[in-house]
Coordinates of C-alpha atoms in Angstrom, one line a residue:
Chain B
M1 CA -18.3 -0.2 13.0
S2 CA -20.2 0.9 10.0
D3 CA -20.7 -2.4 7.4
W4 CA -17.2 -3.0 5.9
R5 CA -18.5 -4.9 3.5
M6 CA -20.2 -2.2 1.8
R7 CA -16.9 -0.1 1.7
A8 CA -15.1 0.5 -1.8
E9 CA -12.0 -1.6 -0.4
A10 CA -14.5 -4.6 -0.3
H11 CA -14.3 -7.0 -3.6
R12 CA -18.0 -7.0 -5.7
A13 CA -18.4 -8.5 -8.8
V14 CA -20.1 -6.5 -11.8
R15 CA -21.4 -7.5 -15.1
I16 CA -19.8 -6.3 -18.4
L17 CA -22.2 -4.2 -20.0
R18 CA -20.6 -4.1 -23.3
V19 CA -17.0 -4.2 -25.0
V20 CA -16.1 -1.5 -27.3
E21 CA -12.8 -2.3 -29.8
E22 CA -10.6 1.1 -30.0
A23 CA -8.0 -0.1 -31.2
E24 CA -6.1 -3.4 -32.0
G25 CA -5.5 -4.9 -28.7
V26 CA -7.2 -2.1 -27.2
S27 CA -10.8 -2.3 -25.5
T28 CA -13.2 -0.4 -23.1
L29 CA -15.3 -3.3 -21.2
Y30 CA -18.1 -1.6 -19.7
F31 CA -19.8 -1.7 -16.1
G32 CA -22.6 -0.6 -13.4
D33 CA -21.3 0.3 -10.2
A34 CA -22.7 3.2 -7.5
L35 CA -19.4 3.5 -6.4
C36 CA -17.1 4.2 -9.5
R37 CA -20.2 6.2 -10.9
K38 CA -19.4 8.7 -7.7
A39 CA -15.4 8.9 -8.7
Q40 CA -12.8 11.4 -9.9
P41 CA -11.1 11.6 -12.8
G42 CA -7.5 10.1 -12.1
Q43 CA -8.6 7.1 -10.0
F44 CA -8.7 3.5 -10.7
I45 CA -9.9 0.8 -9.7
M46 CA -8.2 -3.2 -8.6
V47 CA -10.7 -5.1 -11.6
W48 CA -10.0 -9.1 -11.2
P49 CA -11.1 -11.7 -13.8
P50 CA -11.5 -14.4 -11.9
G51 CA -8.6 -17.3 -12.9
A52 CA -6.2 -14.5 -13.3
E53 CA -5.0 -11.6 -11.5
E54 CA -5.7 -8.3 -10.2
V55 CA -4.7 -5.6 -11.9
P56 CA -4.5 -1.8 -11.4
M57 CA -7.0 -0.1 -14.1
S58 CA -7.8 4.1 -14.3
L59 CA -11.6 4.8 -15.0
S60 CA -12.4 5.8 -18.5
T61 CA -15.6 6.1 -18.0
I62 CA -17.2 7.8 -14.9
G63 CA -20.7 8.2 -15.0
G64 CA -23.9 6.9 -15.2
E65 CA -21.6 3.8 -16.4
S66 CA -18.2 2.9 -16.0
S67 CA -15.5 2.0 -17.9
I68 CA -11.9 0.3 -18.0
T69 CA -9.8 0.4 -21.2
V70 CA -7.2 -2.2 -21.7
K71 CA -4.6 -2.7 -23.7
A72 CA -4.0 -6.7 -24.4
V73 CA 0.1 -7.1 -23.5
G74 CA 0.3 -10.1 -20.0
P75 CA -2.2 -12.8 -19.6
T76 CA -4.4 -10.4 -16.8
S77 CA -5.1 -7.8 -19.6
R78 CA -5.4 -10.3 -22.7
R79 CA -8.2 -12.2 -20.6
L80 CA -10.1 -9.1 -20.5
T81 CA -10.0 -8.2 -23.5
S82 CA -11.5 -11.6 -24.7
L83 CA -14.8 -11.1 -22.2
G84 CA -17.9 -10.0 -23.0
E85 CA -21.2 -8.7 -22.0
G86 CA -22.3 -10.6 -19.6
D87 CA -18.9 -11.6 -18.6
L88 CA -18.0 -11.1 -14.7
I89 CA -15.3 -9.5 -13.2
M90 CA -15.0 -8.6 -9.6
I91 CA -13.8 -4.9 -9.1
R92 CA -12.6 -2.9 -5.7
G93 CA -12.1 0.7 -5.7
P94 CA -12.1 3.7 -6.5
F95 CA -8.7 4.3 -5.2
G96 CA -6.5 6.9 -4.4
R97 CA -6.8 10.8 -5.4
G98 CA -7.4 11.8 -8.9
F99 CA -7.4 14.8 -11.0
T100 CA -7.7 18.8 -9.2
L101 CA -8.9 21.7 -11.3
M102 CA -6.8 23.9 -11.7
G103 CA -6.7 27.1 -13.8
E104 CA -9.0 28.0 -16.9
K105 CA -6.7 27.4 -19.7
P106 CA -4.8 23.7 -19.0
L107 CA -3.4 21.6 -21.6
L108 CA -3.7 17.6 -21.2
V109 CA -1.2 15.5 -23.2
A110 CA -2.0 11.7 -23.2
G111 CA 0.2 8.6 -24.7
G112 CA -1.4 5.2 -25.6
T113 CA -3.4 4.2 -23.0
G114 CA -2.7 7.0 -21.2
V115 CA -5.5 9.1 -22.4
A116 CA -8.0 6.6 -20.3
P117 CA -8.1 8.3 -17.1
I118 CA -7.8 12.1 -18.9
K119 CA -10.9 11.4 -21.0
P120 CA -13.6 12.2 -18.1
L121 CA -11.0 14.6 -17.2
V122 CA -11.8 16.4 -20.8
E123 CA -15.8 15.6 -19.9
E124 CA -15.0 17.0 -15.8
M125 CA -13.3 20.9 -16.6
L126 CA -15.7 20.8 -20.0
S127 CA -18.9 20.5 -17.5
R128 CA -16.6 23.2 -15.2
G129 CA -16.6 25.8 -17.9
L130 CA -12.6 25.2 -18.4
K131 CA -11.3 25.6 -21.8
P132 CA -9.2 22.3 -22.2
T133 CA -6.6 21.6 -25.3
L134 CA -5.6 18.3 -25.8
I135 CA -3.1 16.2 -27.4
L136 CA -3.7 12.7 -28.0
G137 CA -0.4 10.6 -29.1
A138 CA 0.0 7.7 -30.3
R139 CA 2.7 5.0 -32.2
T140 CA 0.2 5.6 -35.6
K141 CA -3.1 7.0 -35.9
D142 CA -4.0 3.5 -36.1
R143 CA -3.3 3.4 -32.3
L144 CA -5.0 7.0 -31.2
L145 CA -7.8 6.0 -28.7
F146 CA -11.7 7.9 -28.3
L147 CA -10.4 9.8 -31.4
N148 CA -14.3 10.9 -32.2
R149 CA -15.3 10.9 -28.7
L150 CA -13.1 13.8 -28.1
R151 CA -13.2 15.3 -31.7
R152 CA -16.6 15.6 -30.5
L153 CA -16.2 17.1 -27.8
L154 CA -12.8 19.5 -28.1
G155 CA -13.4 20.3 -31.8
S156 CA -10.1 22.5 -33.1
K157 CA -9.1 21.8 -29.5
L158 CA -8.1 18.3 -30.2
H159 CA -4.5 18.2 -31.6
I160 CA -2.8 14.8 -32.9
A161 CA 0.4 13.7 -32.2
T162 CA 1.8 10.2 -34.1
D163 CA 5.3 8.4 -33.0
D164 CA 4.8 7.5 -37.3
G165 CA 3.5 10.7 -38.7
S166 CA 0.2 8.9 -39.7
L167 CA -1.9 11.7 -38.4
G168 CA -1.0 15.0 -37.5
F169 CA 2.3 16.3 -36.0
S170 CA 5.1 13.7 -36.5
G171 CA 7.1 12.9 -33.6
P172 CA 6.5 13.0 -29.7
A173 CA 3.8 14.0 -27.6
S174 CA 6.1 16.1 -25.5
K175 CA 7.1 17.6 -28.1
Y176 CA 4.8 19.5 -30.1
A177 CA 3.8 19.8 -26.4
E178 CA 6.7 22.1 -26.0
R179 CA 5.5 24.0 -29.1
L180 CA 2.0 24.7 -28.5
L181 CA 3.2 26.1 -24.3
D182 CA 5.6 28.4 -26.1
E183 CA 2.4 29.6 -28.9
G184 CA -0.5 29.4 -26.3
C185 CA -1.4 30.8 -23.2
F186 CA -1.6 27.9 -21.6
D187 CA -2.1 28.2 -17.0
A188 CA -2.0 24.4 -16.5
V189 CA -0.4 21.3 -17.4
Y190 CA -2.0 17.3 -17.2
A191 CA -0.2 14.2 -18.7
C192 CA -0.7 10.3 -18.7
G193 CA 1.5 8.2 -20.7
P194 CA 4.7 6.8 -20.6
E195 CA 6.6 7.8 -17.7
A196 CA 9.3 9.4 -20.1
M197 CA 6.6 11.3 -21.7
M198 CA 5.8 12.8 -18.2
A199 CA 9.3 13.5 -17.3
A200 CA 8.9 15.5 -20.8
L201 CA 6.3 17.4 -19.7
Y202 CA 7.0 18.1 -16.1
R203 CA 10.7 19.8 -16.8
A204 CA 8.8 21.4 -19.9
A205 CA 5.9 22.4 -17.3
E206 CA 8.6 23.2 -14.2
R207 CA 11.2 25.6 -16.9
R208 CA 8.0 27.6 -17.2
G209 CA 6.4 28.3 -14.1
L210 CA 3.6 26.7 -14.3
P211 CA 1.6 23.7 -12.6
I212 CA 2.0 20.4 -13.7
Q213 CA -0.3 17.0 -12.3
V214 CA 0.7 13.9 -13.8
S215 CA -1.1 10.0 -13.5
L216 CA 1.8 7.5 -12.2
E217 CA 1.7 3.7 -12.0
R218 CA 3.8 1.3 -10.2
Y219 CA 3.2 -2.4 -9.7
M220 CA 0.2 -2.6 -7.2
K221 CA -0.5 -5.3 -4.4
C222 CA -3.4 -4.2 -1.9
A223 CA -4.4 -0.9 -3.1
I224 CA -5.1 0.6 0.5
G225 CA -1.9 1.9 1.7
L226 CA -1.0 -1.1 3.5
C227 CA 1.9 -2.3 1.8
G228 CA 4.4 -0.6 0.8
S229 CA 4.9 -1.8 -3.0
C230 CA 4.0 1.0 -5.0
A231 CA 6.2 3.1 -3.2
I232 CA 7.8 5.7 -4.9
G233 CA 10.1 8.1 -2.3
P234 CA 7.9 8.7 0.8
Y235 CA 4.5 7.9 -1.2
R236 CA 2.1 5.3 -2.1
V237 CA 0.7 5.5 -5.9
C238 CA -2.4 4.4 -4.1
R239 CA -3.1 6.3 -1.8
D240 CA -1.2 9.4 -1.7
G241 CA -1.4 9.2 -6.1
P242 CA -1.9 8.0 -8.6
V243 CA -2.3 11.9 -9.4
F244 CA 0.9 13.6 -8.2
N245 CA 1.1 17.2 -8.5
G246 CA 4.6 19.5 -8.7
E247 CA 5.2 19.5 -5.6
M248 CA 5.6 15.6 -4.8
L249 CA 7.1 14.8 -8.2
R250 CA 10.5 17.3 -7.4
R251 CA 11.0 14.8 -4.1
V252 CA 10.8 11.8 -6.3
L253 CA 12.9 13.0 -9.1
D254 CA 15.6 10.5 -8.3
E255 CA 12.8 7.0 -9.3
F256 CA 10.7 9.6 -11.8
G257 CA 11.0 7.9 -15.4
R258 CA 13.8 6.6 -14.1
R259 CA 13.1 3.3 -11.2
R260 CA 10.0 1.6 -10.1
L261 CA 10.3 -1.0 -7.6
D262 CA 9.6 -4.6 -8.9
P263 CA 7.6 -7.2 -7.0
S264 CA 9.8 -7.9 -4.4
G265 CA 10.7 -4.1 -3.6
R266 CA 13.8 -4.3 -4.8
S267 CA 14.6 -0.4 -7.5
T268 CA 14.5 -1.3 -11.0
P269 CA 15.6 1.1 -14.4
L270 CA 11.7 1.4 -15.3
E271 CA 11.5 0.1 -18.9
E272 CA 8.7 1.4 -21.6
Chain N
M1 CA 1.3 19.1 37.2
A2 CA 3.5 16.7 36.5
E3 CA 4.3 16.0 33.0
I4 CA 2.9 13.3 30.9
R5 CA 5.3 11.4 29.2
L6 CA 4.5 8.6 26.4
A7 CA 7.8 7.9 26.2
I8 CA 9.0 3.9 27.2
E9 CA 11.6 1.1 28.0
I10 CA 11.1 -1.8 26.2
A11 CA 13.7 -4.9 26.3
G12 CA 16.5 -2.0 26.6
L13 CA 14.9 -0.4 23.7
N14 CA 14.1 3.4 24.7
L15 CA 11.1 4.8 22.1
R16 CA 9.2 8.3 22.0
N17 CA 6.1 6.4 22.2
P18 CA 4.3 3.4 22.3
V19 CA 2.9 2.9 18.9
M20 CA 5.2 1.5 16.2
N21 CA 3.5 0.4 12.3
A22 CA 3.4 -3.6 12.4
A23 CA 5.3 -5.4 10.2
G24 CA 4.2 -6.2 6.9
I25 CA 3.0 -2.3 7.1
L26 CA 4.5 -0.4 4.6
G27 CA 8.5 -1.5 5.6
L28 CA 9.3 -2.2 2.4
T29 CA 11.5 1.4 1.8
A30 CA 14.0 3.3 4.0
D31 CA 11.0 6.2 2.4
L32 CA 8.1 4.9 3.7
L33 CA 9.4 3.9 6.8
R34 CA 11.1 7.3 7.6
R35 CA 8.0 8.8 6.7
V36 CA 6.0 6.0 9.2
Y37 CA 8.3 7.7 11.7
E38 CA 7.7 11.2 10.4
E39 CA 4.3 10.8 11.0
G40 CA 4.4 9.8 15.0
A41 CA 5.7 6.4 15.5
G42 CA 7.3 5.8 18.3
A43 CA 10.0 3.0 16.4
V44 CA 9.3 1.4 12.7
V45 CA 9.0 -2.3 11.6
T46 CA 10.6 -3.6 8.5
K47 CA 8.7 -6.1 6.5
S48 CA 9.9 -9.3 7.2
I49 CA 13.2 -9.9 5.3
G50 CA 13.9 -13.5 4.2
L51 CA 17.9 -14.7 2.6
K52 CA 16.5 -14.2 -0.7
P53 CA 14.4 -11.6 -2.9
R54 CA 10.5 -12.7 -3.2
M55 CA 7.9 -11.3 -5.3
G56 CA 5.0 -12.8 -2.9
H57 CA 1.6 -14.6 -4.3
P58 CA 0.1 -12.9 -6.8
N59 CA -2.9 -10.7 -6.5
P60 CA -5.1 -10.7 -5.4
T61 CA -3.4 -10.7 -2.4
V62 CA -6.2 -8.9 0.0
A63 CA -10.1 -9.3 0.6
I64 CA -11.7 -7.4 3.1
V65 CA -14.5 -8.8 5.0
E66 CA -16.4 -8.2 8.0
G67 CA -14.6 -5.9 10.4
G68 CA -11.3 -6.4 9.1
L69 CA -9.3 -7.6 5.9
I70 CA -7.8 -10.9 5.4
N71 CA -4.2 -10.7 3.8
A72 CA -2.4 -13.4 1.4
M73 CA 1.2 -11.2 0.5
G74 CA 3.4 -14.6 0.8
L75 CA 6.3 -12.8 2.7
P76 CA 7.2 -10.3 -0.7
N77 CA 10.6 -9.2 0.7
P78 CA 14.0 -8.0 -1.7
G79 CA 16.3 -10.1 0.5
V80 CA 18.5 -8.6 3.7
E81 CA 21.7 -8.3 0.9
Y82 CA 19.7 -5.5 -1.0
F83 CA 17.9 -3.9 2.0
L84 CA 21.2 -4.1 4.1
G85 CA 21.3 -0.3 2.1
E86 CA 17.7 0.5 3.6
L87 CA 18.3 0.0 6.3
E88 CA 22.1 2.1 5.6
K89 CA 19.7 4.8 5.0
L90 CA 17.0 4.6 7.7
K91 CA 19.4 5.1 10.1
A92 CA 21.5 7.7 8.7
G93 CA 18.4 9.3 10.2
G94 CA 18.7 8.5 13.7
I95 CA 15.1 6.1 13.5
P96 CA 14.5 3.0 15.8
V97 CA 14.6 0.2 13.6
V98 CA 13.0 -3.2 14.5
A99 CA 13.7 -5.5 11.4
S100 CA 11.7 -7.9 10.7
F101 CA 12.9 -11.5 9.6
F102 CA 12.4 -14.6 8.6
G103 CA 14.2 -17.9 7.6
E104 CA 13.0 -21.4 5.7
T105 CA 15.7 -23.4 7.9
L106 CA 17.2 -22.4 11.1
D107 CA 20.8 -21.8 9.3
E108 CA 18.8 -19.0 7.6
F109 CA 16.8 -17.5 10.4
V110 CA 20.7 -17.0 11.9
E111 CA 22.2 -16.3 8.9
V112 CA 19.3 -13.1 8.2
A113 CA 19.4 -12.4 11.8
S114 CA 23.5 -11.5 11.6
R115 CA 23.9 -9.5 8.9
L116 CA 20.5 -7.3 9.9
S117 CA 22.4 -7.3 13.6
E118 CA 25.4 -5.9 11.9
A119 CA 23.7 -3.7 9.9
G120 CA 23.2 -1.5 13.2
V121 CA 19.5 -2.4 13.7
D122 CA 17.6 -1.7 17.1
A123 CA 15.7 -5.1 17.8
L124 CA 15.0 -7.9 16.1
E125 CA 11.5 -9.5 15.5
L126 CA 11.2 -13.1 14.1
N127 CA 8.4 -13.7 12.0
C128 CA 7.7 -17.5 12.8
S129 CA 4.0 -16.6 12.2
C130 CA 3.2 -16.1 9.3
P131 CA 0.0 -18.0 8.3
N132 CA 0.6 -18.1 4.1
V133 CA 3.8 -19.2 3.8
E134 CA 4.1 -23.4 4.4
G135 CA 6.8 -24.2 6.7
V136 CA 6.8 -20.4 8.3
G137 CA 4.1 -20.7 10.0
I138 CA 4.0 -24.5 10.7
L139 CA 7.0 -23.8 13.1
G140 CA 5.3 -21.2 15.7
S141 CA 2.8 -23.6 16.6
D142 CA 5.3 -26.3 18.0
P143 CA 6.6 -24.8 21.6
G144 CA 10.2 -27.4 20.4
A145 CA 11.1 -25.5 17.3
V146 CA 10.3 -21.9 18.7
K147 CA 12.5 -22.3 21.2
R148 CA 15.6 -23.5 19.2
V149 CA 15.5 -20.7 16.6
T150 CA 15.3 -18.3 19.5
E151 CA 18.7 -19.7 20.8
A152 CA 20.3 -20.1 17.9
V153 CA 19.8 -16.0 16.8
K154 CA 19.8 -15.3 19.9
G155 CA 23.4 -16.9 20.4
C156 CA 24.8 -14.6 17.2
V157 CA 22.8 -11.6 17.5
D158 CA 23.4 -9.2 20.7
K159 CA 20.4 -6.9 19.9
P160 CA 16.5 -7.4 21.5
L161 CA 15.2 -10.0 19.9
F162 CA 11.2 -10.2 20.0
V163 CA 9.7 -13.4 18.6
K164 CA 6.2 -12.9 16.8
L165 CA 3.7 -15.5 17.4
S166 CA 1.0 -16.8 16.0
P167 CA -2.6 -17.1 17.1
N168 CA -3.2 -20.1 15.5
V169 CA -2.8 -22.7 18.1
S170 CA -4.3 -24.1 21.0
D171 CA -2.5 -22.4 23.5
I172 CA -0.4 -19.6 23.3
T173 CA 0.9 -19.6 26.9
E174 CA 2.8 -22.9 25.5
I175 CA 4.9 -21.3 22.6
A176 CA 5.6 -17.6 24.4
R177 CA 7.2 -20.3 27.5
A178 CA 9.4 -21.8 25.2
A179 CA 10.8 -18.1 23.6
E180 CA 10.8 -17.2 26.8
R181 CA 12.8 -20.2 27.6
G182 CA 15.2 -19.5 24.1
G183 CA 16.1 -16.3 25.1
A184 CA 13.5 -14.2 23.6
D185 CA 13.6 -10.4 25.4
G186 CA 10.6 -9.7 24.0
L187 CA 7.3 -11.1 22.4
T188 CA 4.5 -9.9 19.9
A189 CA 1.3 -10.9 20.1
V190 CA 0.0 -11.3 17.6
N191 CA -0.2 -12.5 13.7
T192 CA -2.6 -12.2 12.2
L193 CA -5.8 -15.2 12.5
R194 CA -6.1 -17.8 9.3
A195 CA -9.1 -17.3 7.2
I196 CA -10.6 -17.3 4.5
A197 CA -13.0 -15.2 1.7
L198 CA -15.2 -16.3 -0.6
S199 CA -17.2 -15.1 -3.5
I200 CA -20.6 -16.3 -4.4
E201 CA -20.4 -14.9 -7.6
A202 CA -17.6 -16.1 -8.6
R203 CA -17.9 -18.9 -6.4
R204 CA -14.3 -19.3 -5.4
P205 CA -12.1 -17.7 -3.0
I206 CA -10.9 -14.5 -3.4
L207 CA -7.0 -14.9 -2.8
S208 CA -4.6 -16.3 -4.9
N209 CA -3.3 -18.1 -1.7
V210 CA -7.2 -19.4 -0.9
T211 CA -6.8 -18.2 2.4
G212 CA -5.3 -15.4 4.2
G213 CA -4.8 -14.0 7.5
L214 CA -7.5 -12.3 9.0
S215 CA -6.3 -8.5 10.6
G216 CA -8.1 -5.4 11.8
P217 CA -11.0 -5.2 14.4
A218 CA -12.0 -8.1 13.9
L219 CA -9.1 -10.3 15.1
K220 CA -9.1 -7.7 18.0
P221 CA -10.7 -9.8 20.9
V222 CA -8.9 -12.4 20.1
A223 CA -5.0 -11.0 20.3
L224 CA -6.7 -9.0 23.3
R225 CA -7.4 -11.9 24.8
C226 CA -4.1 -13.8 23.3
V227 CA -1.7 -11.2 25.4
W228 CA -3.6 -11.2 28.5
E229 CA -2.4 -14.6 28.4
I230 CA 1.1 -14.4 27.9
Y231 CA 1.1 -11.5 29.9
E232 CA -0.2 -14.6 33.4
A233 CA 2.4 -16.6 31.6
V234 CA 6.0 -15.1 30.8
E235 CA 7.8 -12.2 32.5
I236 CA 9.4 -10.7 29.3
P237 CA 7.6 -7.9 28.2
I238 CA 4.4 -7.6 25.1
I239 CA 4.2 -6.0 22.3
G240 CA 0.4 -6.5 21.7
C241 CA -0.9 -6.0 17.4
G242 CA -4.3 -7.2 16.3
G243 CA -6.4 -4.7 15.3
I244 CA -5.7 -1.5 17.2
T245 CA -7.7 1.2 16.1
T246 CA -7.8 3.8 18.4
W247 CA -6.3 5.4 21.8
R248 CA -9.4 2.7 23.4
D249 CA -7.5 -0.1 21.3
A250 CA -4.3 1.4 22.7
V251 CA -5.4 1.4 26.6
E252 CA -7.3 -1.9 26.8
Y253 CA -4.0 -3.7 25.1
L254 CA -1.5 -1.5 27.8
L255 CA -4.5 -2.9 30.4
A256 CA -4.2 -6.0 28.9
G257 CA -0.4 -6.2 29.9
A258 CA 1.8 -4.9 26.6
S259 CA 3.9 -2.4 27.3
A260 CA 4.2 -1.3 23.3
L261 CA 2.1 -1.8 20.2
Q262 CA 1.7 -2.0 16.7
V263 CA -1.0 -0.8 14.2
G264 CA -1.2 -2.5 10.7
T265 CA -4.8 -2.1 9.0
A266 CA -6.3 0.9 10.8
I267 CA -4.1 2.4 8.2
M268 CA -6.9 1.8 5.9
T269 CA -9.8 3.1 6.9
R270 CA -7.8 6.1 9.6
G271 CA -4.6 6.6 7.1
L272 CA -1.1 8.1 8.7
R273 CA -2.7 9.9 11.4
V274 CA -3.7 7.2 13.3
F275 CA -0.2 7.2 14.7
R276 CA -0.8 10.6 15.8
E277 CA -4.8 9.9 17.0
I278 CA -3.7 7.0 19.1
N279 CA -0.9 8.7 21.0
M280 CA -2.7 12.0 21.3
G281 CA -5.6 9.9 23.0
L282 CA -3.5 8.0 25.4
R283 CA -1.8 11.5 26.5
N284 CA -5.2 12.5 27.9
Y285 CA -6.0 9.3 29.2
L286 CA -3.2 8.7 31.2
E287 CA -3.8 12.8 32.3
E288 CA -7.3 12.6 33.0
N289 CA -7.0 9.5 35.4
G290 CA -3.8 10.7 37.2
F291 CA -0.8 8.9 35.2
R292 CA 2.4 10.2 34.3
E293 CA 3.7 7.2 32.6
V294 CA 2.5 4.9 29.9
S295 CA 4.2 2.0 31.6
E296 CA 2.0 2.4 34.7
L297 CA -0.8 1.1 33.0
V298 CA 0.6 -2.1 31.7
G299 CA -0.8 -5.2 33.4
L300 CA -3.4 -3.0 35.3
A301 CA -6.7 -4.9 34.4
H302 CA -4.5 -8.1 36.2
E303 CA -4.5 -6.3 40.1
S304 CA -8.8 -6.2 39.5

């Protein structure tokens, strides 16, 4: 039996190196961790600020430093966004299956904080010589995350969509994506954001015969594939996901974009 | 050469092999349990179902320690009324189902068991040993209470009833005998061992519930000793549970007196293929040692 305390599943303490405010109520917390350094884009960690709850978060930076990008919505995320340099958080992971690279000219679509796992994916794709195009979507231009960084990485291959039309395309990112898919010669689709957006993109990709991967989110307890609280169909989001491909999504169409399990295990309508 | 059979009979249940998932592991939905069966389990065990929906404890609910895992989920479950729908889906697939259940009062135990039984489950597993919910675990350490609740449930259901025992007692044979006298058809040994994990950096307990239950390889020698003692104390069959990760662990449990096995934490370390791995190893062990059936191994180490 190898050393269990060295397993990725074990809790470890990390200190926050710095905090960058990305938008109002949205912060990126940077830290160093040997295991997160080797994560795949799309993998997540469980983050526990002692005194609050432990929650799943996508890694928004993978490399020498790691980061999570948190939107203050509940008590735990508010606690996380209130932390500063030197503060301690407990983490475990990285968990799950991340994105796998497919195609030469992929279209990526990120909505809101869904850009968190998409940013390291863009970096990975560029480092492997792929030519990704990204639609970055948000409600308003003030809520577009990592805009400068992504513009530097992608130049003219970065497209913007805002719900209020304050910058770029006016309307949902998924609608803009359909237009680009019809104009361009994309050979794969990736998405992370509100589930309704991802469901629309799944249908758009299926209609065009394109492979797709999306990153799902569900209420989670153990994160190690044991408790079943993050079930969607026969899959555990924590272990079989969080990245789902078209073949997996086809098996969960009665839930994807529609329903989720609540913490007691009852299926309830998805509200976003 | 005679054919090797993994199939077993336990308390009237005929299963294609002796390996199940442990209660609490993936048993929240029919779809997940169907997958456990497709991955090779001989039967599936549901999450412990109670009368009303429960959210369970807040996270953190698990902590890794040396050789194992401590969890305090807090019996999250959708409640019996809702869960009947999941059971219907499962039974439509013809999968052998053991329904784990609990109550906060004797009447609740009886009501939940009756409703699960009417839904057509193949057997019931009475959880009186959860270490993480006040009341439920205490029941399991009181022989008189275990006998009463077992009797009450047996009086209302006609399905095989297993009573899942707690290792958090000074004499587990006393509880085992109480369950047997109450009419249990079998015993599951054991639930998790009360434990705690601390963070030296945060200087506090990791689990929101402070204490939890230890599972995995660290629990195995304790659980195996429990099975050994229970086998010598009662006539009814035992389902062994606690740290089973490989076919070697499985053989040890059978030799100690278990007739069937449950696997939990090993799904983290080995993945869902653990059911096939254990069954394959078990088949090879039987073949190489001149046995034809799993039942030939049960309790064999007591004869030496």
